[in-house]
Every structure is written in structure tokens, then in C-alpha cells.
mmCIF file of C-alpha atoms in Angstrom:
data_model
loop_
_atom_site.group_PDB
_atom_site.id
_atom_site.type_symbol
_atom_site.label_atom_id
_atom_site.label_comp_id
_atom_site.label_asym_id
_atom_site.label_seq_id
_atom_site.Cartn_x
_atom_site.Cartn_y
_atom_site.Cartn_z
ATOM 1 C CA MET A 6 45.494 25.549 97.514
ATOM 2 C CA THR A 7 49.172 25.782 98.559
ATOM 3 C CA THR A 8 50.328 26.973 95.455
ATOM 4 C CA ALA A 9 49.104 30.390 95.738
ATOM 5 C CA PHE A 10 50.854 30.886 98.918
ATOM 6 C CA PRO A 11 54.396 29.317 98.164
ATOM 7 C CA VAL A 12 56.878 28.652 101.022
ATOM 8 C CA GLU A 13 58.642 31.752 102.226
ATOM 9 C CA GLN A 14 61.165 31.409 105.167
ATOM 10 C CA GLY A 15 59.521 31.866 108.761
ATOM 11 C CA GLY A 16 55.919 32.078 107.172
ATOM 12 C CA SER A 17 54.221 33.044 104.260
ATOM 13 C CA ALA A 18 53.305 36.930 104.356
ATOM 14 C CA ALA A 19 50.703 36.554 101.842
ATOM 15 C CA ALA A 20 48.804 33.702 103.574
ATOM 16 C CA ILE A 21 49.049 36.171 106.920
ATOM 17 C CA ARG A 22 47.329 39.008 105.258
ATOM 18 C CA HIS A 23 44.758 36.728 103.611
ATOM 19 C CA HIS A 24 43.731 35.935 106.987
ATOM 20 C CA TYR A 25 44.162 39.021 109.093
ATOM 21 C CA ASP A 26 43.466 41.552 106.545
ATOM 22 C CA VAL A 27 39.835 40.992 106.113
ATOM 23 C CA GLY A 28 39.318 44.112 108.126
ATOM 24 C CA ASN A 29 40.017 45.426 111.767
ATOM 25 C CA ASP A 30 36.429 46.185 112.027
ATOM 26 C CA PHE A 31 35.225 42.648 111.361
ATOM 27 C CA TYR A 32 37.342 41.245 113.946
ATOM 28 C CA ALA A 33 36.367 44.325 116.173
ATOM 29 C CA ALA A 34 32.583 42.775 115.930
ATOM 30 C CA TRP A 35 33.320 39.652 117.530
ATOM 31 C CA LEU A 36 36.553 39.343 119.206
ATOM 32 C CA ASP A 37 36.447 40.964 122.981
ATOM 33 C CA PRO A 38 37.503 44.544 123.621
ATOM 34 C CA THR A 39 41.188 43.307 124.304
ATOM 35 C CA MET A 40 41.452 42.376 120.214
ATOM 36 C CA ALA A 41 43.464 39.144 121.571
ATOM 37 C CA TYR A 42 42.632 36.786 118.575
ATOM 38 C CA SER A 43 44.165 33.819 120.518
ATOM 39 C CA CYS A 44 42.811 31.305 123.247
ATOM 40 C CA ALA A 45 41.926 32.586 126.288
ATOM 41 C CA MET A 46 42.704 31.185 129.723
ATOM 42 C CA TRP A 47 39.763 30.391 132.235
ATOM 43 C CA GLU A 48 42.040 29.184 135.024
ATOM 44 C CA GLY A 49 42.126 31.463 137.736
ATOM 45 C CA VAL A 50 39.433 33.737 136.798
ATOM 46 C CA PRO A 51 35.698 32.993 138.026
ATOM 47 C CA ASP A 52 33.900 30.036 136.519
ATOM 48 C CA ASP A 53 31.231 32.518 134.910
ATOM 49 C CA ALA A 54 33.963 34.963 133.739
ATOM 50 C CA SER A 55 33.512 36.669 130.595
ATOM 51 C CA LEU A 56 35.609 36.295 127.462
ATOM 52 C CA GLU A 57 37.225 39.688 128.071
ATOM 53 C CA GLU A 58 38.540 38.388 131.785
ATOM 54 C CA ALA A 59 39.629 35.203 130.354
ATOM 55 C CA GLN A 60 41.798 37.091 127.931
ATOM 56 C CA HIS A 61 43.265 39.343 130.074
ATOM 57 C CA ARG A 62 44.138 36.478 132.329
ATOM 58 C CA LYS A 63 46.019 34.880 129.513
ATOM 59 C CA LEU A 64 47.843 38.097 128.732
ATOM 60 C CA ARG A 65 48.911 38.408 132.372
ATOM 61 C CA TYR A 66 49.822 34.413 132.343
ATOM 62 C CA HIS A 67 52.374 35.074 129.361
ATOM 63 C CA ALA A 68 53.890 38.406 131.106
ATOM 64 C CA ALA A 69 54.251 36.662 134.447
ATOM 65 C CA SER A 70 55.935 33.530 132.718
ATOM 66 C CA ILE A 71 58.649 35.683 131.503
ATOM 67 C CA GLY A 72 59.218 37.198 134.934
ATOM 68 C CA ALA A 73 58.361 40.482 133.273
ATOM 69 C CA GLY A 74 58.790 43.690 135.189
ATOM 70 C CA PRO A 75 60.216 47.280 135.395
ATOM 71 C CA GLY A 76 63.053 48.137 132.928
ATOM 72 C CA MET A 77 62.706 45.418 130.987
ATOM 73 C CA ARG A 78 62.545 45.242 126.899
ATOM 74 C CA VAL A 79 60.378 42.733 125.577
ATOM 75 C CA LEU A 80 59.625 41.237 122.140
ATOM 76 C CA ASP A 81 56.334 40.444 121.217
ATOM 77 C CA VAL A 82 56.446 37.839 118.194
ATOM 78 C CA GLY A 83 53.019 38.034 116.377
ATOM 79 C CA CYS A 84 51.798 41.103 118.237
ATOM 80 C CA GLY A 85 48.305 40.957 116.911
ATOM 81 C CA TRP A 86 46.213 44.243 117.641
ATOM 82 C CA GLY A 87 48.876 44.735 120.551
ATOM 83 C CA ALA A 88 46.649 43.558 123.467
ATOM 84 C CA GLN A 89 49.857 41.855 124.984
ATOM 85 C CA MET A 90 52.050 44.716 124.812
ATOM 86 C CA ARG A 91 49.620 46.903 126.470
ATOM 87 C CA THR A 92 49.632 44.450 129.722
ATOM 88 C CA LEU A 93 53.196 44.166 129.695
ATOM 89 C CA ILE A 94 53.764 48.176 129.625
ATOM 90 C CA GLU A 95 50.469 49.012 131.877
ATOM 91 C CA THR A 96 50.156 46.251 133.995
ATOM 92 C CA PHE A 97 54.017 45.043 134.478
ATOM 93 C CA GLY A 98 55.647 48.292 133.915
ATOM 94 C CA VAL A 99 57.951 46.870 131.254
ATOM 95 C CA ALA A 100 60.107 49.800 129.915
ATOM 96 C CA ALA A 101 59.488 49.190 126.153
ATOM 97 C CA CYS A 102 57.794 46.376 123.809
ATOM 98 C CA VAL A 103 58.355 45.899 120.233
ATOM 99 C CA GLY A 104 55.719 43.750 118.082
ATOM 100 C CA LEU A 105 56.372 41.975 114.950
ATOM 101 C CA THR A 106 53.267 41.496 112.627
ATOM 102 C CA LEU A 107 53.144 40.413 108.754
ATOM 103 C CA SER A 108 49.630 42.450 109.045
ATOM 104 C CA ASP A 109 49.578 45.938 107.577
ATOM 105 C CA GLU A 110 45.969 46.249 109.197
ATOM 106 C CA GLN A 111 47.208 44.943 112.808
ATOM 107 C CA ALA A 112 50.452 47.193 112.508
ATOM 108 C CA ALA A 113 48.108 50.224 111.759
ATOM 109 C CA HIS A 114 45.605 49.488 114.351
ATOM 110 C CA VAL A 115 48.894 49.175 117.140
ATOM 111 C CA ARG A 116 50.105 52.381 115.985
ATOM 112 C CA SER A 117 46.902 54.150 116.593
ATOM 113 C CA LEU A 118 46.793 53.193 119.857
ATOM 114 C CA ALA A 119 49.585 55.569 120.445
ATOM 115 C CA MET A 120 50.794 53.550 123.114
ATOM 116 C CA PRO A 121 54.253 55.066 124.472
ATOM 117 C CA ASP A 122 57.297 52.727 124.621
ATOM 118 C CA VAL A 123 55.427 50.560 122.142
ATOM 119 C CA SER A 124 56.798 50.072 118.139
ATOM 120 C CA VAL A 125 55.496 47.746 115.938
ATOM 121 C CA ALA A 126 57.514 46.448 112.795
ATOM 122 C CA VAL A 127 55.657 44.655 109.820
ATOM 123 C CA THR A 128 58.408 42.389 109.322
ATOM 124 C CA ASN A 129 58.817 38.113 109.318
ATOM 125 C CA TRP A 130 60.711 36.920 112.411
ATOM 126 C CA HIS A 131 63.112 35.339 110.011
ATOM 127 C CA ASP A 132 64.470 38.537 108.501
ATOM 128 C CA TYR A 133 64.405 40.541 111.844
ATOM 129 C CA ARG A 134 67.933 41.619 113.349
ATOM 130 C CA PRO A 135 67.472 43.815 116.313
ATOM 131 C CA GLN A 136 70.127 46.225 117.462
ATOM 132 C CA VAL A 137 69.672 45.819 121.208
ATOM 133 C CA PRO A 138 68.980 42.428 122.944
ATOM 134 C CA PHE A 139 65.558 41.917 124.844
ATOM 135 C CA ASP A 140 64.804 40.546 128.220
ATOM 136 C CA GLY A 141 62.200 38.085 127.437
ATOM 137 C CA ILE A 142 60.130 37.252 124.432
ATOM 138 C CA VAL A 143 56.386 36.232 124.225
ATOM 139 C CA SER A 144 54.977 34.675 121.211
ATOM 140 C CA VAL A 145 51.278 33.907 121.322
ATOM 141 C CA GLY A 146 49.411 32.419 117.968
ATOM 142 C CA ALA A 147 52.174 32.939 115.650
ATOM 143 C CA PHE A 148 54.178 29.561 115.530
ATOM 144 C CA GLU A 149 51.275 27.995 113.640
ATOM 145 C CA HIS A 150 51.997 29.972 110.666
ATOM 146 C CA PHE A 151 55.827 29.428 110.800
ATOM 147 C CA ALA A 152 55.649 26.210 108.883
ATOM 148 C CA HIS A 153 54.395 25.283 105.362
ATOM 149 C CA PRO A 154 52.417 22.281 104.462
ATOM 150 C CA ASP A 155 54.490 21.597 101.472
ATOM 151 C CA GLN A 156 57.639 21.073 103.555
ATOM 152 C CA SER A 157 59.102 18.081 104.707
ATOM 153 C CA PRO A 158 58.811 17.200 108.567
ATOM 154 C CA ASP A 159 62.731 17.745 108.742
ATOM 155 C CA GLU A 160 62.428 21.078 106.930
ATOM 156 C CA ARG A 161 59.464 22.136 109.392
ATOM 157 C CA ARG A 162 61.712 21.278 112.578
ATOM 158 C CA ALA A 163 64.889 23.273 110.779
ATOM 159 C CA VAL A 164 62.421 26.385 110.691
ATOM 160 C CA TYR A 165 60.997 26.146 114.309
ATOM 161 C CA ARG A 166 64.932 25.566 115.123
ATOM 162 C CA ARG A 167 65.659 28.645 113.572
ATOM 163 C CA PHE A 168 63.008 30.330 115.459
ATOM 164 C CA PHE A 169 64.379 29.099 118.709
ATOM 165 C CA THR A 170 67.910 30.071 117.839
ATOM 166 C CA SER A 171 66.732 33.433 117.097
ATOM 167 C CA CYS A 172 64.905 33.778 120.339
ATOM 168 C CA HIS A 173 67.972 32.648 121.973
ATOM 169 C CA ASP A 174 70.286 35.494 120.155
ATOM 170 C CA TRP A 175 67.726 38.107 120.273
ATOM 171 C CA THR A 176 67.989 37.623 124.167
ATOM 172 C CA GLY A 177 71.801 37.154 124.352
ATOM 173 C CA GLY A 178 70.827 33.946 125.530
ATOM 174 C CA ARG A 179 69.506 35.196 128.544
ATOM 175 C CA GLY A 180 65.619 35.764 128.219
ATOM 176 C CA ARG A 181 62.795 33.514 128.679
ATOM 177 C CA LEU A 182 60.364 32.720 126.066
ATOM 178 C CA SER A 183 56.700 32.535 126.834
ATOM 179 C CA LEU A 184 55.210 30.478 123.727
ATOM 180 C CA GLN A 185 51.367 29.551 122.981
ATOM 181 C CA THR A 186 50.523 27.486 119.820
ATOM 182 C CA ILE A 187 48.074 25.232 118.514
ATOM 183 C CA ALA A 188 49.666 21.900 117.865
ATOM 184 C CA TYR A 189 48.436 18.476 116.525
ATOM 185 C CA GLY A 190 46.663 16.307 118.789
ATOM 186 C CA THR A 191 45.185 13.085 117.878
ATOM 187 C CA MET A 192 45.110 14.414 114.405
ATOM 188 C CA GLU A 193 48.103 13.859 112.103
ATOM 189 C CA PRO A 194 49.119 15.919 109.653
ATOM 190 C CA GLY A 195 47.537 15.772 106.655
ATOM 191 C CA GLN A 196 44.379 15.395 108.348
ATOM 192 C CA ALA A 197 43.360 18.779 108.810
ATOM 193 C CA ASN A 198 40.317 19.965 107.276
ATOM 194 C CA PRO A 199 40.939 21.526 103.861
ATOM 195 C CA PHE A 200 38.716 24.168 104.489
ATOM 196 C CA ILE A 201 40.720 25.347 107.605
ATOM 197 C CA THR A 202 44.207 24.671 106.169
ATOM 198 C CA GLY A 203 43.292 26.004 102.791
ATOM 199 C CA ASP A 204 40.323 28.779 102.846
ATOM 200 C CA ILE A 205 40.896 30.311 106.542
ATOM 201 C CA PHE A 206 44.445 29.770 107.193
ATOM 202 C CA PRO A 207 46.291 29.027 103.799
ATOM 203 C CA ALA A 208 50.007 27.856 103.827
ATOM 204 C CA ALA A 209 49.640 26.770 107.776
ATOM 205 C CA GLU A 210 51.044 23.464 109.110
ATOM 206 C CA LEU A 211 50.660 22.803 112.756
ATOM 207 C CA PRO A 212 53.623 21.741 114.828
ATOM 208 C CA THR A 213 53.710 18.825 117.241
ATOM 209 C CA LEU A 214 54.973 18.700 120.543
ATOM 210 C CA GLU A 215 57.560 16.730 119.775
ATOM 211 C CA ASP A 216 58.575 19.252 117.233
ATOM 212 C CA ILE A 217 58.969 21.899 119.624
ATOM 213 C CA VAL A 218 60.839 19.602 122.306
ATOM 214 C CA VAL A 219 63.220 18.431 119.391
ATOM 215 C CA ALA A 220 63.908 22.140 118.054
ATOM 216 C CA SER A 221 64.280 23.778 121.222
ATOM 217 C CA LYS A 222 66.832 21.204 122.705
ATOM 218 C CA GLY A 223 69.988 22.434 123.834
ATOM 219 C CA LEU A 224 68.372 26.354 123.514
ATOM 220 C CA PHE A 225 65.526 26.356 125.958
ATOM 221 C CA ARG A 226 64.486 24.317 128.885
ATOM 222 C CA ILE A 227 60.907 23.463 128.838
ATOM 223 C CA VAL A 228 59.948 24.720 132.425
ATOM 224 C CA ARG A 229 56.488 24.303 132.033
ATOM 225 C CA LEU A 230 54.078 22.805 129.489
ATOM 226 C CA ARG A 231 50.238 23.274 129.476
ATOM 227 C CA ASP A 232 47.673 21.844 127.248
ATOM 228 C CA ASP A 233 44.824 24.121 127.510
ATOM 229 C CA ALA A 234 42.999 22.600 124.727
ATOM 230 C CA PRO A 235 39.448 23.217 126.725
ATOM 231 C CA ASP A 236 40.268 26.936 126.989
ATOM 232 C CA TYR A 237 40.489 26.904 123.404
ATOM 233 C CA ALA A 238 37.285 25.139 122.704
ATOM 234 C CA ARG A 239 35.460 27.714 125.139
ATOM 235 C CA THR A 240 37.034 30.476 123.476
ATOM 236 C CA CYS A 241 35.873 29.316 119.929
ATOM 237 C CA GLU A 242 32.641 28.950 121.411
ATOM 238 C CA ALA A 243 32.536 32.248 122.828
ATOM 239 C CA TRP A 244 33.876 34.037 119.647
ATOM 240 C CA ALA A 245 31.436 31.826 117.355
ATOM 241 C CA GLN A 246 28.424 33.470 119.642
ATOM 242 C CA ARG A 247 29.510 36.599 119.451
ATOM 243 C CA LEU A 248 29.784 36.579 115.576
ATOM 244 C CA ARG A 249 26.060 35.420 115.314
ATOM 245 C CA ARG A 250 25.264 38.528 117.488
ATOM 246 C CA ALA A 251 27.198 40.962 115.809
ATOM 247 C CA GLU A 252 25.754 39.629 112.448
ATOM 248 C CA ALA A 253 22.193 39.628 114.298
ATOM 249 C CA ALA A 254 23.103 43.309 115.362
ATOM 250 C CA GLY A 255 24.346 44.157 111.715
ATOM 251 C CA GLU A 256 27.596 44.665 113.135
ATOM 252 C CA ALA A 257 29.794 42.140 111.386
ATOM 253 C CA GLY A 258 29.731 43.958 108.058
ATOM 254 C CA ALA A 259 27.727 43.322 104.721
ATOM 255 C CA ASP A 260 29.790 40.199 103.714
ATOM 256 C CA SER A 261 27.797 37.351 104.582
ATOM 257 C CA ALA A 262 29.550 34.638 103.033
ATOM 258 C CA LEU A 263 32.844 35.891 104.949
ATOM 259 C CA ILE A 264 30.770 35.826 108.497
ATOM 260 C CA GLU A 265 29.327 32.115 107.476
ATOM 261 C CA ARG A 266 32.978 30.937 106.757
ATOM 262 C CA TYR A 267 34.364 32.248 109.907
ATOM 263 C CA TYR A 268 31.284 30.927 111.876
ATOM 264 C CA ARG A 269 31.642 27.848 110.548
ATOM 265 C CA TYR A 270 35.378 27.558 111.420
ATOM 266 C CA LEU A 271 35.179 28.685 114.678
ATOM 267 C CA ARG A 272 32.515 25.803 115.354
ATOM 268 C CA LEU A 273 34.642 23.259 113.864
ATOM 269 C CA SER A 274 37.699 24.531 115.897
ATOM 270 C CA ALA A 275 35.704 24.268 119.142
ATOM 271 C CA ALA A 276 34.876 20.651 118.101
ATOM 272 C CA GLY A 277 38.553 20.076 117.020
ATOM 273 C CA PHE A 278 39.815 21.120 120.451
ATOM 274 C CA ALA A 279 37.122 19.625 122.525
ATOM 275 C CA MET A 280 38.096 16.311 120.987
ATOM 276 C CA ARG A 281 41.800 16.964 121.511
ATOM 277 C CA ARG A 282 42.169 16.474 117.362
ATOM 278 C CA ILE A 283 44.013 19.681 117.930
ATOM 279 C CA VAL A 284 45.520 21.268 120.946
ATOM 280 C CA LEU A 285 46.544 24.345 122.695
ATOM 281 C CA LEU A 286 50.162 24.339 124.272
ATOM 282 C CA ARG A 287 51.534 26.974 126.755
ATOM 283 C CA LEU A 288 55.181 26.604 127.174
ATOM 284 C CA ARG A 289 57.757 28.679 129.577
ATOM 285 C CA LEU A 290 61.161 28.020 128.013
ATOM 286 C CA ASP A 291 64.196 29.461 130.092
ATOM 287 C CA PRO A 292 67.298 29.794 128.194
ATOM 288 C CA ILE A 293 70.108 27.517 128.370
ATOM 289 C CA GLY A 294 73.701 28.610 128.580
ATOM 290 C CA LYS A 295 73.678 31.820 130.600
ATOM 291 C CA PRO A 296 72.149 33.004 134.014
ATOM 292 C CA SER A 297 68.490 34.405 133.510
ATOM 293 C CA ARG A 298 68.414 38.020 133.171
ATOM 294 C CA ARG A 299 65.613 38.009 135.934
ATOM 295 C CA ALA A 300 65.224 35.505 138.636
ATOM 296 C CA GLY A 301 61.632 34.691 140.153
ATOM 297 C CA MET B 3 12.606 14.444 102.730
ATOM 298 C CA THR B 4 11.966 17.380 104.604
ATOM 299 C CA PRO B 5 12.675 17.543 108.680
ATOM 300 C CA PRO B 6 9.133 17.756 110.582
ATOM 301 C CA ASP B 7 7.972 21.187 111.042
ATOM 302 C CA PRO B 8 9.104 22.674 114.121
ATOM 303 C CA SER B 9 6.069 24.726 114.715
ATOM 304 C CA THR B 10 4.108 21.537 114.959
ATOM 305 C CA LEU B 11 6.499 20.290 117.456
ATOM 306 C CA ASP B 12 6.159 21.433 121.233
ATOM 307 C CA PRO B 13 9.639 22.394 121.671
ATOM 308 C CA SER B 14 10.074 21.057 125.313
ATOM 309 C CA SER B 15 9.192 17.748 124.193
ATOM 310 C CA VAL B 16 11.228 16.881 121.229
ATOM 311 C CA THR B 17 11.883 13.285 121.479
ATOM 312 C CA ALA B 18 15.300 11.462 120.948
ATOM 313 C CA ALA B 19 13.357 9.147 118.243
ATOM 314 C CA GLN B 20 12.481 12.649 116.469
ATOM 315 C CA ILE B 21 15.738 13.926 116.389
ATOM 316 C CA GLU B 22 17.386 10.578 115.308
ATOM 317 C CA ALA B 23 14.722 10.680 112.594
ATOM 318 C CA TRP B 24 15.811 14.277 111.442
ATOM 319 C CA PHE B 25 19.573 12.888 111.631
ATOM 320 C CA ARG B 26 18.681 10.351 109.204
ATOM 321 C CA ARG B 27 16.453 12.082 106.782
ATOM 322 C CA HIS B 28 19.324 14.713 106.611
ATOM 323 C CA ILE B 29 22.097 11.963 106.110
ATOM 324 C CA ALA B 30 20.138 10.535 103.462
ATOM 325 C CA ALA B 31 19.643 13.755 101.663
ATOM 326 C CA LEU B 32 23.528 14.230 101.937
ATOM 327 C CA ILE B 33 24.687 10.802 100.581
ATOM 328 C CA GLY B 34 21.700 10.134 98.267
ATOM 329 C CA THR B 35 19.780 7.509 99.707
ATOM 330 C CA THR B 36 16.440 7.193 101.568
ATOM 331 C CA PRO B 37 16.226 7.690 105.342
ATOM 332 C CA ASP B 38 15.310 3.918 105.968
ATOM 333 C CA ALA B 39 18.718 3.105 104.525
ATOM 334 C CA VAL B 40 20.375 5.176 107.159
ATOM 335 C CA ASP B 41 21.446 2.744 110.192
ATOM 336 C CA GLY B 42 20.796 4.592 113.276
ATOM 337 C CA GLY B 43 23.351 2.296 114.879
ATOM 338 C CA ALA B 44 26.053 3.558 113.034
ATOM 339 C CA ASP B 45 28.237 6.415 113.860
ATOM 340 C CA PHE B 46 28.344 9.657 111.673
ATOM 341 C CA GLU B 47 31.941 9.561 110.384
ATOM 342 C CA SER B 48 30.778 6.146 108.735
ATOM 343 C CA PHE B 49 28.792 7.707 106.239
ATOM 344 C CA GLY B 50 31.860 9.706 104.974
ATOM 345 C CA ILE B 51 30.245 12.859 106.239
ATOM 346 C CA ASP B 52 32.999 15.646 106.547
ATOM 347 C CA SER B 53 33.439 18.036 109.091
ATOM 348 C CA LEU B 54 32.033 20.773 106.836
ATOM 349 C CA GLN B 55 29.078 18.809 106.236
ATOM 350 C CA ALA B 56 28.806 17.961 109.967
ATOM 351 C CA VAL B 57 29.065 21.827 110.847
ATOM 352 C CA ASP B 58 26.218 22.461 108.731
ATOM 353 C CA MET B 59 24.053 19.744 109.972
ATOM 354 C CA ILE B 60 24.487 20.955 113.553
ATOM 355 C CA VAL B 61 23.515 24.343 112.528
ATOM 356 C CA ALA B 62 20.446 22.980 110.754
ATOM 357 C CA LEU B 63 19.402 20.660 113.780
ATOM 358 C CA GLU B 64 20.013 23.975 116.286
ATOM 359 C CA LYS B 65 18.006 26.061 113.861
ATOM 360 C CA TRP B 66 14.885 23.459 113.879
ATOM 361 C CA LEU B 67 15.096 22.743 117.721
ATOM 362 C CA GLY B 68 15.535 26.758 117.958
ATOM 363 C CA MET B 69 18.905 26.554 120.101
ATOM 364 C CA PRO B 70 21.616 28.564 118.269
ATOM 365 C CA ASP B 71 25.145 27.736 119.043
ATOM 366 C CA ASP B 72 24.196 25.332 121.689
ATOM 367 C CA LEU B 73 25.061 22.032 120.620
ATOM 368 C CA PRO B 74 28.524 21.198 120.801
ATOM 369 C CA MET B 75 29.843 19.328 117.401
ATOM 370 C CA GLU B 76 31.790 16.561 119.633
ATOM 371 C CA MET B 77 28.249 15.676 120.695
ATOM 372 C CA LEU B 78 28.084 14.175 117.160
ATOM 373 C CA PHE B 79 31.417 13.181 116.431
ATOM 374 C CA GLU B 80 31.965 11.124 119.656
ATOM 375 C CA ALA B 81 28.794 9.558 119.609
ATOM 376 C CA PRO B 82 29.259 5.875 119.158
ATOM 377 C CA SER B 83 26.122 5.883 116.881
ATOM 378 C CA ILE B 84 23.343 8.077 115.600
ATOM 379 C CA SER B 85 20.580 7.145 118.096
ATOM 380 C CA ASP B 86 23.320 7.872 120.797
ATOM 381 C CA ALA B 87 23.869 11.595 119.520
ATOM 382 C CA ALA B 88 20.042 11.666 119.309
ATOM 383 C CA ARG B 89 19.767 11.020 123.011
ATOM 384 C CA SER B 90 22.388 13.626 124.023
ATOM 385 C CA VAL B 91 20.971 16.256 121.804
ATOM 386 C CA ALA B 92 17.324 15.410 123.274
ATOM 387 C CA GLU B 93 18.875 15.606 126.838
ATOM 388 C CA ALA B 94 20.725 18.760 125.935
ATOM 389 C CA ARG B 95 17.533 20.316 124.721
ATOM 390 C CA ALA B 96 15.480 19.310 127.799
ATOM 391 C CA ARG B 97 18.171 21.078 130.302
ATOM 392 C CA ARG B 98 17.747 23.814 128.143
ATOM 393 C CA THR B 99 14.079 24.090 128.122
ATOM 394 C CA ALA B 100 14.252 23.417 131.817
ATOM 395 C CA ARG B 101 16.755 26.321 132.719
ATOM 396 C CA SER B 102 14.816 28.909 130.466
#
């Protein structure tokens, strides 16, 4: 399965498109209105909060983690359908956002929103060379795609190191990074279900917490670390239920095999997080070397 | 080899024993043996059931019990035995019936 999506520096574009370019309408049928396709946050919202409320909470959490505020320029690595950038601009008054994605469909969607002060580039972070430094970086649900199963553990850490070095450079060593990623919990690399690694997310290899600690050493201080695996179990369960409802309402498209594939994947993932075989890490990383651009 | 017809059961009174029997029939069909040969004291993983088969099993069980999307898969994976899982499912079923 991995041979179809060979190793590319920084993450396989073909693999990303395999997953995300099945159609915006399909995702819109079962994601919440923010189109956030990553773990929501149920801390700080009422117990019976909707998925949409919990997604907004997550978006605000990451914005606050980098100290987002007026006048700042923020980079979103793996911007998805643009929800994080919208929150940064509309709620936190950020001056400008740049989003990176490898998915043409996501980029087209973000452009269609015509948000002022938001731009999107279909490019791999590995090849990205901004002209002007950023004041902060958010990356949610992208780190999972950076490494390839065919890479050795050392090669994977080198990719992660390169990412943290790039983030450090892109902010001139002064900006914070708010990172959210799935990581291996009690499950070891190689034990992942071939259905998830091969079919749903081809050419993806999860990091371990140790990978992140080692790869960011000397570049960023980990000032906050959360493992919110239960949040992701609840998010996946909510998505599975919404997908079933959309299917019943005839809103999920005609591809019943696709629907079934995603439904199983969401149920499986929910169980994986509930049992902590895989976990959901949220890290606030402050740069080492120069004073932070913003206090707070 | 087919599970009991749910229409013949009172949904509010499905017993742990009936659910365990359902599990044993389902697993027997998967691994090519008879329900009697499936030990209720063993855990699911001991039958070499992979996680995809487990998803299919829980979806089929939910359908039989008329409780879509309602059974967390870890109820199966983390159970020390099939009997324990059946008990947990029966309790979840009773809780759900009580709510509705």
C-alpha cells in the first residue's frame, strides 16, 4: 500500500489528496458548520455542548495559545477548510493569515469564503519560503501526515526536526507554535490497523511524544502539553453519528462504499482514542533564543 | 447460525445470556467453528478478531439490538471476556431503554 504513495519530503501530496479530495460536499455532510476536521475540545464548554461549540472552543484555544491579537500575522500549517484562520481574524483581530494545504479542494473552499486578509497556498511546508516573518504559527491535524511508514525512526525525527526548525525560522525565532497532533499511545508503530494506515490515510505515520520532545529540543520549549484523547473519542463518535444521519437523509452522496469506509474508520478511531492506543496531543511551544514577540 | 430474530425479543429485556449467545454465534461464523466451541470466558482478541471485524460485529450487534451508534467498541476490546462484554452491553441496553 505504501508504494502507491512514495516518500516525499514533508508529507505525500498524493496521499493527502487521496484523503481530502473525495469532495467538499461529502465532508460538509457530516462535519460541523466550521468544517473543522480535527479533534474538538470539550473542556471549557457546557457538558451538553454541541460539536460545533466544542470546535469553536478548540479554535479559540489554539489562537489563545499563540497569544493571537491585533496586528499579528499568523501561519496555519494544514489549514483545512479555513476555520482556524476565520477565528484568528474575526475573534482575535489578527491582521493577516496564511494557510498552507496540499488539498486543491480545501484551497478552493477557503478562497470561496473570500475572507479579507486570508490567503491560502497549495504547497508543502517543506518547500515554503515566506517573504515576511510570522508572529505565530498554528498547526492542527497536519503533523500526522509528515512522516512516512517507509522511513526509519531517525529519518522521521529528522523530518520533524526540519519542521520545528522551519517554524523557528518562519517567525524569526520569536513566535509561538500551537501544535495539535494524534500520536501513538499504547500502540506501537507497525501495530496500526492496515485499514486506517493504508486505505483511509495512506502514507501516514504517527509521531510519538518522544519524537516531538527530541525533535523540538533547543528550538522550542514545551510550556504546555495536554493529552486530550477522550476529546477525540467523543469527536469521532459525533462524526460517526452525523455521517449516519446524513446518509439516512440522503445528504452524504451516492457512494455507499465511501460512506461505509468512513463510518468504520470513525468508529475504530473513537475506540482507539477511548482506549488510548492512540492519543491526541496539544502542545504550546515557545521559541528558544529570542524574546517572544508577544507577552502573555 | 443466525442470531435470534430481534422481533421475537422484547427489546427492553434482552439478557446478557442472549447477547453472549449472539457473540458466540457471530465469532463462530467468523472463525469457522461452532458456537459451542467459542469459550465465553475468553476475550475477543484471543480469537484473532481484527479491529475491522470488530467494527462490523458491533455494528451488526447494534442493528440487532436497535441501538445504532450507541455501543462504544472499547466495551468489547477492553472486556476481560465475552461474558463480561455481554453483561456490559445488556446494562447499556437497559440504561438506554430506561432513558427512552
